[in-house]
Amino acid sequence: MSKSVRLGWRNFVTGWMVLTIGLIPEFIYVAINAGSEFSTLSWSGSLLLIGGFFGILIGWPVESLLLPRYRELTLFKIFGTYSLAGLLTALLVTLVFFVPRPLYTSGSFGWVLSALFVVLFMFVPFMVTMLIARGLYPVLHRKLFNLDAPNTPAPVNLNAA
């Protein structure tokens, strides 16, 4: 798998479809817990935009730069790579956008707990979406285009000792 993987329009279409499918549990959660119809609509739109943004921000470099470097690709390596990339992105976004300057200059460590909660509330939905989307990606790509998707995990040998 040392050759470069070109991500084309078919991969983009499949990726967008599985990302949308992966966001369905979050749409259901928002629909159940939203206070009004307008907040349901606005939160659902936000989830789709943020999910699409993070899907491209995290998915493209992982799929084109990191996964092709593995000698033998397994689901554990794929999910682990995506988990680390998602955690690092959530930490970076939290540090850049959600930790106000007065909190980290005041000497109090209350901002650390607040920042960790923000990371948790970004990372947990990312994990749910990622597990569903990346698990469905090879199957849906094969069904749509009758092609093997790039970075498909190696077949599992169940008879190995």
Short mmCIF file of C-alpha atoms in Angstrom, two decimals:
data_model
loop_
_atom_site.label_atom_id
_atom_site.label_comp_id
_atom_site.label_asym_id
_atom_site.label_seq_id
_atom_site.Cartn_x
_atom_site.Cartn_y
_atom_site.Cartn_z
CA MET A 1 0.00 0.00 0.00
CA SER A 2 2.92 2.31 -0.53
CA LYS A 3 1.46 3.81 -3.69
CA SER A 4 -0.36 7.11 -3.51
CA VAL A 5 -4.14 6.97 -3.28
CA ARG A 6 -5.98 9.48 -5.42
CA LEU A 7 -9.25 10.54 -3.87
CA GLY A 8 -11.65 11.31 -6.71
CA TRP A 9 -15.27 12.35 -7.08
CA ARG A 10 -16.57 8.85 -6.36
CA ASN A 11 -14.80 8.85 -3.00
CA PHE A 12 -16.16 12.33 -2.26
CA VAL A 13 -19.74 11.23 -3.08
CA THR A 14 -19.42 8.09 -0.97
CA GLY A 15 -17.78 10.04 1.85
CA TRP A 16 -20.51 12.67 1.90
CA MET A 17 -23.21 9.98 1.93
CA VAL A 18 -21.68 8.01 4.82
CA LEU A 19 -21.03 11.25 6.72
CA THR A 20 -24.69 12.15 6.42
CA ILE A 21 -25.71 8.63 7.48
CA GLY A 22 -23.28 8.86 10.41
CA LEU A 23 -24.91 12.11 11.54
CA ILE A 24 -28.39 10.53 11.74
CA PRO A 25 -28.05 9.51 15.44
CA GLU A 26 -27.08 13.10 16.25
CA PHE A 27 -30.04 14.45 14.24
CA ILE A 28 -32.33 12.15 16.23
CA TYR A 29 -30.76 13.31 19.52
CA VAL A 30 -31.25 16.96 18.53
CA ALA A 31 -34.84 16.32 17.44
CA ILE A 32 -35.69 14.70 20.76
CA ASN A 33 -33.94 17.25 23.00
CA ALA A 34 -34.51 20.54 21.17
CA GLY A 35 -36.81 23.08 22.77
CA SER A 36 -38.61 24.19 19.61
CA GLU A 37 -38.94 23.41 15.93
CA PHE A 38 -36.67 26.31 15.02
CA SER A 39 -33.91 25.16 17.36
CA THR A 40 -34.23 21.63 15.95
CA LEU A 41 -33.77 22.98 12.43
CA SER A 42 -30.89 25.27 13.36
CA TRP A 43 -29.05 22.61 15.38
CA SER A 44 -29.54 20.04 12.60
CA GLY A 45 -28.13 22.46 10.04
CA SER A 46 -25.23 23.26 12.32
CA LEU A 47 -24.50 19.56 12.79
CA LEU A 48 -24.47 19.01 9.04
CA LEU A 49 -22.20 22.01 8.39
CA ILE A 50 -19.84 21.27 11.26
CA GLY A 51 -19.87 17.55 10.47
CA GLY A 52 -19.07 18.25 6.83
CA PHE A 53 -16.32 20.70 7.77
CA PHE A 54 -14.71 18.33 10.26
CA GLY A 55 -15.27 15.40 7.90
CA ILE A 56 -13.22 17.12 5.22
CA LEU A 57 -10.73 18.66 7.66
CA ILE A 58 -9.99 15.32 9.33
CA GLY A 59 -10.96 12.78 6.66
CA TRP A 60 -9.00 14.05 3.68
CA PRO A 61 -5.55 14.13 5.34
CA VAL A 62 -6.17 10.82 7.13
CA GLU A 63 -7.32 9.08 3.93
CA SER A 64 -4.69 10.56 1.63
CA LEU A 65 -1.63 10.90 3.89
CA LEU A 66 -1.81 8.64 6.94
CA LEU A 67 -3.73 5.46 6.03
CA PRO A 68 -1.76 4.66 2.85
CA ARG A 69 1.44 4.52 4.96
CA TYR A 70 0.31 1.46 6.93
CA ARG A 71 1.62 -1.86 5.64
CA GLU A 72 -1.47 -3.80 6.61
CA LEU A 73 -4.63 -1.80 7.15
CA THR A 74 -7.11 -3.02 9.77
CA LEU A 75 -10.27 -1.49 11.20
CA PHE A 76 -8.44 -0.99 14.50
CA LYS A 77 -5.73 1.08 12.77
CA ILE A 78 -8.31 3.06 10.79
CA PHE A 79 -10.49 3.84 13.81
CA GLY A 80 -7.42 4.54 15.96
CA THR A 81 -5.99 6.97 13.42
CA TYR A 82 -9.33 8.75 13.06
CA SER A 83 -9.75 8.84 16.86
CA LEU A 84 -6.35 10.44 17.39
CA ALA A 85 -6.91 12.93 14.56
CA GLY A 86 -10.37 13.80 15.97
CA LEU A 87 -9.05 14.24 19.49
CA LEU A 88 -6.18 16.45 18.33
CA THR A 89 -8.57 18.53 16.22
CA ALA A 90 -11.03 18.91 19.11
CA LEU A 91 -8.20 19.98 21.42
CA LEU A 92 -6.87 22.45 18.87
CA VAL A 93 -10.28 23.98 18.15
CA THR A 94 -10.97 24.25 21.87
CA LEU A 95 -7.65 25.95 22.58
CA VAL A 96 -8.00 28.39 19.69
CA PHE A 97 -11.69 29.32 19.84
CA PHE A 98 -13.27 28.34 23.16
CA VAL A 99 -10.75 29.17 25.86
CA PRO A 100 -11.13 32.88 26.55
CA ARG A 101 -8.00 34.80 27.44
CA PRO A 102 -9.16 36.00 30.90
CA LEU A 103 -9.68 32.42 32.03
CA TYR A 104 -6.21 31.16 31.28
CA THR A 105 -4.47 34.29 32.57
CA SER A 106 -6.32 34.42 35.88
CA GLY A 107 -4.33 31.62 37.50
CA SER A 108 -7.42 29.51 38.14
CA PHE A 109 -7.68 26.00 36.75
CA GLY A 110 -11.46 26.11 36.34
CA TRP A 111 -10.94 26.90 32.67
CA VAL A 112 -9.18 23.54 32.24
CA LEU A 113 -12.31 21.67 33.30
CA SER A 114 -14.47 23.85 31.05
CA ALA A 115 -12.12 23.26 28.12
CA LEU A 116 -12.18 19.50 28.72
CA PHE A 117 -15.99 19.52 28.67
CA VAL A 118 -15.93 21.37 25.34
CA VAL A 119 -13.47 18.78 23.98
CA LEU A 120 -15.72 15.99 25.24
CA PHE A 121 -18.81 17.50 23.63
CA MET A 122 -16.97 17.74 20.30
CA PHE A 123 -15.19 14.39 20.51
CA VAL A 124 -18.09 12.10 21.51
CA PRO A 125 -20.35 13.07 18.57
CA PHE A 126 -17.31 12.84 16.28
CA MET A 127 -16.65 9.29 17.47
CA VAL A 128 -20.27 8.20 16.91
CA THR A 129 -20.30 9.70 13.42
CA MET A 130 -16.84 8.42 12.53
CA LEU A 131 -17.50 4.83 13.61
CA ILE A 132 -20.69 4.67 11.55
CA ALA A 133 -19.33 6.54 8.53
CA ARG A 134 -15.95 4.83 8.25
CA GLY A 135 -17.48 1.43 8.91
CA LEU A 136 -20.00 1.89 6.08
CA TYR A 137 -17.61 3.58 3.64
CA PRO A 138 -16.08 0.49 1.95
CA VAL A 139 -19.43 -1.31 1.76
CA LEU A 140 -21.36 1.64 0.32
CA HIS A 141 -18.57 2.52 -2.13
CA ARG A 142 -18.57 -1.06 -3.44
CA LYS A 143 -22.37 -1.07 -3.80
CA LEU A 144 -22.54 2.33 -5.54
CA PHE A 145 -19.65 2.06 -7.97
CA ASN A 146 -18.78 -1.67 -8.01
CA LEU A 147 -15.22 -0.70 -7.03
CA ASP A 148 -13.07 -1.34 -4.00
CA ALA A 149 -12.67 1.82 -1.96
CA PRO A 150 -9.16 3.09 -1.28
CA ASN A 151 -7.82 2.33 2.18
CA THR A 152 -10.12 -0.65 2.63
CA PRO A 153 -9.12 -2.77 5.61
CA ALA A 154 -7.44 -6.10 4.97
CA PRO A 155 -9.75 -9.12 5.10
CA VAL A 156 -9.97 -10.68 8.53
CA ASN A 157 -8.81 -14.30 8.70
CA LEU A 158 -11.11 -15.90 11.25
CA ASN A 159 -9.29 -19.25 11.05
CA ALA A 160 -5.95 -17.82 12.20
CA ALA A 161 -4.64 -19.28 15.43
#
